[in-house]
Short mmCIF file of C-alpha atoms in Angstrom, two decimals:
data_model
loop_
_atom_site.label_atom_id
_atom_site.label_comp_id
_atom_site.label_asym_id
_atom_site.label_seq_id
_atom_site.Cartn_x
_atom_site.Cartn_y
_atom_site.Cartn_z
CA LEU A 1340 -19.47 163.06 -45.67
CA LEU A 1341 -23.55 162.80 -44.46
CA GLN A 1342 -23.41 166.88 -42.83
CA CYS A 1343 -21.37 167.70 -45.65
CA TYR A 1344 -23.08 165.90 -48.33
CA ASP A 1345 -26.77 166.96 -46.91
CA ALA A 1346 -25.14 170.95 -47.07
CA ILE A 1347 -24.04 170.63 -50.41
CA LYS A 1348 -27.32 169.12 -52.03
CA SER A 1349 -29.07 171.77 -49.73
CA ALA A 1350 -27.34 174.33 -51.99
CA ASP A 1351 -27.35 172.77 -55.00
CA PRO A 1352 -29.12 169.51 -55.68
CA ASN A 1353 -27.88 169.12 -59.07
CA MET A 1354 -23.90 169.02 -57.71
CA GLY A 1355 -22.26 165.97 -57.75
CA VAL A 1356 -20.49 165.21 -54.52
CA SER A 1357 -17.83 162.38 -54.00
CA MET A 1358 -16.06 160.43 -51.29
CA ALA A 1359 -12.79 160.81 -50.57
CA GLY A 1360 -11.09 158.50 -53.01
CA LEU A 1361 -10.33 155.12 -51.10
CA THR A 1362 -6.38 154.24 -50.56
CA ASN A 1363 -6.29 150.77 -52.44
CA VAL A 1364 -9.59 148.59 -53.42
CA ASP A 1365 -10.85 148.42 -49.60
CA VAL A 1366 -14.40 146.53 -49.87
CA PRO A 1367 -14.61 146.54 -46.20
CA TYR A 1368 -14.63 149.98 -45.36
CA LEU A 1369 -17.28 150.75 -48.22
CA GLU A 1370 -19.45 148.04 -46.30
CA ARG A 1371 -18.71 149.95 -42.94
CA MET A 1372 -19.46 153.22 -45.12
CA ASN A 1373 -22.87 151.54 -46.10
CA ALA A 1374 -23.67 150.02 -42.95
CA TYR A 1375 -23.25 153.57 -40.98
CA PHE A 1376 -25.66 155.12 -43.59
CA LYS A 1377 -28.39 152.42 -43.26
CA SER A 1378 -27.99 152.93 -39.49
CA LYS A 1379 -28.76 156.58 -40.14
CA GLY A 1380 -32.13 155.48 -43.02
CA ARG A 1381 -29.91 156.86 -45.70
CA GLU A 1382 -28.40 155.66 -49.06
CA PHE A 1383 -24.84 155.29 -50.01
CA LEU A 1384 -24.23 159.26 -49.82
CA SER A 1385 -21.60 159.46 -52.49
CA ASP A 1386 -22.77 160.11 -56.34
CA CYS A 1387 -20.01 157.30 -56.77
CA ILE A 1388 -17.06 154.57 -55.50
CA SER A 1389 -13.64 156.36 -55.50
CA VAL A 1390 -10.61 154.24 -54.94
CA HIS A 1391 -6.95 154.70 -55.92
CA ARG A 1392 -5.04 151.85 -57.48
CA TYR A 1393 -1.39 151.61 -57.67
CA SER A 1394 -0.35 148.11 -59.21
CA ASN A 1395 2.40 146.55 -57.19
CA ALA A 1396 3.92 143.08 -56.98
CA GLY A 1397 3.03 143.37 -53.72
CA ASN A 1398 -0.75 143.67 -54.03
CA ASN A 1399 -2.05 140.71 -52.37
CA PRO A 1400 -6.39 140.53 -52.64
CA GLY A 1401 -8.31 141.25 -49.54
CA VAL A 1402 -4.39 142.85 -47.71
CA HIS A 1403 -4.99 146.18 -46.79
CA PRO A 1404 -3.17 148.79 -46.76
CA PRO A 1405 -0.27 146.41 -49.29
CA THR A 1406 3.22 146.18 -49.26
CA TRP A 1407 4.87 147.91 -52.31
CA PHE A 1408 8.32 146.91 -53.10
CA ALA A 1409 11.21 149.37 -54.55
CA ASN A 1410 11.33 148.92 -58.42
CA GLN A 1411 8.41 146.26 -58.48
CA ALA A 1412 5.42 148.65 -60.37
CA THR A 1413 3.35 146.49 -62.29
CA SER A 1414 1.06 147.03 -65.15
CA VAL A 1415 -2.37 146.84 -64.38
CA GLU A 1416 -3.10 143.69 -66.00
CA GLN A 1417 -0.37 141.64 -64.09
CA ASP A 1418 -1.25 143.51 -60.45
CA PRO A 1419 -1.55 140.23 -58.36
CA GLY A 1420 -4.52 141.89 -56.12
CA ILE A 1421 -6.40 143.19 -58.80
CA SER A 1422 -9.11 140.64 -58.07
CA ASP A 1423 -10.31 143.29 -55.55
CA PHE A 1424 -11.42 145.96 -58.02
CA ALA A 1425 -14.20 143.31 -59.31
CA LYS A 1426 -15.22 143.46 -55.27
CA VAL A 1427 -15.64 146.77 -55.74
CA MET A 1428 -17.61 146.53 -58.80
CA ALA A 1429 -20.00 144.23 -57.22
CA PHE A 1430 -20.18 146.66 -54.30
CA ALA A 1431 -20.97 149.74 -56.50
CA LYS A 1432 -23.43 148.02 -58.48
CA SER A 1433 -25.60 147.01 -55.12
CA VAL A 1434 -25.87 150.67 -54.03
CA ASN A 1435 -26.44 151.71 -57.65
CA ARG A 1436 -22.73 154.01 -58.10
CA PRO A 1437 -20.17 154.11 -60.99
CA VAL A 1438 -17.03 153.23 -60.18
CA TRP A 1439 -14.04 156.12 -60.49
CA VAL A 1440 -9.95 155.02 -60.08
CA GLY A 1441 -9.48 158.37 -58.79
CA GLU A 1442 -5.56 158.40 -58.90
CA CYS A 1443 -3.37 155.62 -60.55
CA GLY A 1444 0.76 156.46 -61.92
CA TYR A 1445 3.85 155.26 -62.31
CA ASP A 1446 7.23 156.83 -61.45
CA SER A 1447 9.43 157.25 -64.08
CA GLN A 1448 13.03 157.33 -62.25
CA PRO A 1449 14.44 154.09 -60.32
CA GLY A 1450 13.99 153.50 -56.70
CA SER A 1451 10.11 154.54 -56.30
CA GLN A 1452 7.54 151.81 -55.02
CA MET A 1453 6.21 152.95 -58.32
CA SER A 1454 8.95 152.62 -61.05
CA PRO A 1455 8.43 149.47 -63.10
CA ALA A 1456 11.28 146.96 -63.29
CA PRO A 1457 13.68 147.74 -66.23
CA GLN A 1458 12.65 146.01 -70.09
CA SER A 1459 15.31 145.12 -72.06
CA GLY A 1460 15.35 148.16 -74.57
CA LYS A 1461 12.90 150.27 -72.92
CA THR A 1462 13.31 153.04 -70.63
CA LEU A 1463 11.16 153.76 -67.48
CA GLU A 1464 9.23 156.96 -69.59
CA GLN A 1465 8.68 154.59 -72.50
CA ILE A 1466 7.15 151.88 -70.22
CA GLN A 1467 5.23 154.49 -68.29
CA ALA A 1468 3.90 156.01 -72.03
CA GLU A 1469 2.79 151.80 -72.42
CA TRP A 1470 0.96 151.57 -69.20
CA LEU A 1471 -0.45 154.41 -68.26
CA PRO A 1472 -2.94 154.14 -71.51
CA ARG A 1473 -3.65 150.44 -70.73
CA ALA A 1474 -4.37 151.48 -67.28
CA ALA A 1475 -6.72 153.44 -68.58
CA LEU A 1476 -8.55 151.03 -70.80
CA GLU A 1477 -8.25 147.89 -68.88
CA TYR A 1478 -9.91 150.05 -65.75
CA THR A 1479 -12.50 151.02 -68.46
CA ARG A 1480 -12.77 147.03 -69.60
CA MET A 1481 -13.59 146.34 -66.21
CA GLY A 1482 -16.35 148.84 -65.75
CA ALA A 1483 -15.21 152.07 -64.17
CA ALA A 1484 -16.58 155.04 -65.73
CA ARG A 1485 -13.89 157.29 -65.38
CA THR A 1486 -10.01 156.95 -64.24
CA TYR A 1487 -7.64 159.85 -63.47
CA ILE A 1488 -3.98 159.61 -64.06
CA PHE A 1489 -1.72 161.09 -61.13
CA THR A 1490 -0.29 163.42 -61.72
CA ILE A 1491 0.00 166.44 -64.38
CA ALA A 1492 3.95 167.53 -64.05
CA ASP A 1493 6.95 165.66 -61.93
CA GLU A 1494 8.22 167.22 -58.96
CA PRO A 1495 11.40 169.30 -58.71
CA ASN A 1496 13.56 166.23 -57.54
CA PRO A 1497 11.97 163.54 -59.56
CA ASN A 1498 14.77 161.32 -57.77
CA ALA A 1499 13.16 161.93 -54.55
CA GLY A 1500 11.28 158.96 -54.68
CA LEU A 1501 7.44 157.66 -54.63
CA PHE A 1502 5.26 159.67 -57.17
CA THR A 1503 7.74 162.26 -57.73
CA SER A 1504 8.06 161.21 -61.07
CA CYS A 1505 4.98 160.33 -62.08
CA GLY A 1506 4.12 163.12 -63.66
CA VAL A 1507 3.19 163.23 -67.69
CA LEU A 1508 5.29 166.37 -67.96
CA PHE A 1509 8.61 167.08 -67.22
CA GLY A 1510 9.15 169.36 -63.61
CA GLU A 1511 8.86 172.99 -63.93
CA ASN A 1512 13.42 173.11 -63.77
CA GLN A 1513 12.50 171.49 -66.91
CA GLY A 1514 9.99 173.72 -68.67
CA TYR A 1515 7.39 171.58 -68.02
CA ARG A 1516 8.16 169.29 -71.72
CA GLU A 1517 6.03 166.94 -72.42
CA LYS A 1518 6.97 163.27 -71.58
CA PRO A 1519 6.23 159.93 -73.48
CA ALA A 1520 3.17 159.72 -71.74
CA TYR A 1521 1.49 162.74 -72.70
CA ALA A 1522 1.96 161.58 -76.31
CA ALA A 1523 0.42 158.54 -75.35
CA LEU A 1524 -2.34 159.77 -73.92
CA ALA A 1525 -3.04 162.61 -75.95
CA ASP A 1526 -3.43 160.02 -78.92
CA LEU A 1527 -5.91 157.52 -76.83
CA VAL A 1528 -7.79 160.17 -76.01
CA SER A 1529 -7.90 161.93 -80.11
CA THR A 1530 -8.74 158.32 -81.16
CA LEU A 1531 -11.68 157.13 -79.06
CA SER A 1532 -13.04 160.55 -78.96
CA GLY A 1533 -16.83 160.46 -78.84
CA MET A 1534 -16.58 156.63 -79.35
CA ILE A 1535 -18.65 154.16 -76.81
CA PHE A 1536 -16.60 150.98 -75.37
CA VAL A 1537 -19.34 148.32 -76.41
CA LYS A 1538 -17.92 145.00 -76.38
CA ASP A 1539 -14.76 142.91 -75.33
CA GLU A 1540 -13.31 140.90 -77.33
CA SER A 1541 -10.18 139.32 -75.13
CA THR A 1542 -8.70 135.79 -75.47
CA ALA A 1543 -6.56 134.21 -72.88
CA THR A 1544 -3.24 136.41 -74.32
CA THR A 1545 -4.90 139.39 -75.50
CA ARG A 1546 -6.82 142.04 -74.53
CA ILE A 1547 -8.98 143.44 -77.43
CA MET A 1548 -11.68 146.08 -76.77
CA ARG A 1549 -13.99 147.26 -79.53
CA PHE A 1550 -14.96 151.25 -79.38
CA GLU A 1551 -17.96 152.45 -81.74
CA ASP A 1552 -19.29 155.62 -82.85
CA GLU A 1553 -22.39 156.32 -85.43
CA LYS A 1554 -19.50 156.31 -88.28
CA ARG A 1555 -16.53 154.03 -86.94
CA LYS A 1556 -15.32 150.83 -85.24
CA VAL A 1557 -11.81 150.97 -83.24
CA TRP A 1558 -10.58 148.33 -81.44
CA ALA A 1559 -7.58 148.53 -79.30
CA TYR A 1560 -5.52 145.31 -78.53
CA TRP A 1561 -2.57 144.86 -76.52
CA SER A 1562 -0.73 141.93 -74.60
CA PRO A 1563 -1.15 142.15 -70.95
CA THR A 1564 2.02 141.48 -70.01
CA SER A 1565 5.71 143.14 -69.50
CA THR A 1566 7.71 141.13 -71.65
CA GLY A 1567 7.74 144.10 -74.76
CA ALA A 1568 5.79 141.57 -76.89
CA SER A 1569 4.41 143.38 -79.61
CA PHE A 1570 1.99 142.52 -82.78
CA GLY A 1571 2.21 143.53 -86.31
#
């Protein structure tokens, strides 16, 4: 990374350079990276801290790699190991870098480690459509500068397992039709376009985020559960 970073910055000092996204939020690995850079007399040589985070009931704080269970993907808020993300934020602050969630997502076919458990009255596609916007909002609430969702379209055989049905579009064999998650994310982006997250007003039972621009105030709110709870 050191040689790569220097070569890119030599060619264009204004070009951003991102480290490869770490699988999970492995703070000890980041600390070892930083120690190496310091041994060379350098600051942390990435313009962001990039981590990949997939939420599953098998995640545990401080355990890397995680053990994921089939059909037990969770929302970010219910991820049992999500407390590690605060440690990533603290590390990023110590080296003055923003945090990018380079990957997150959910499969919409059963049998995968990233498939949610069934909920009464909802398809997995509907759960995916609810949890992806929630993930983007929750990571923003926790301080991430960017969140990237994996991936754009399903694989040709979405029943094949892990990550093959996590697209927000159906696969080529279905003409790349939009899944419910596509519309949900498009609506979120459209509603919050140009706005800034200004305050976390969450309670013990409800996530509440306030966004503002020069003319509007918008609140995003949801129940951080998987019970199907809704608000009027």
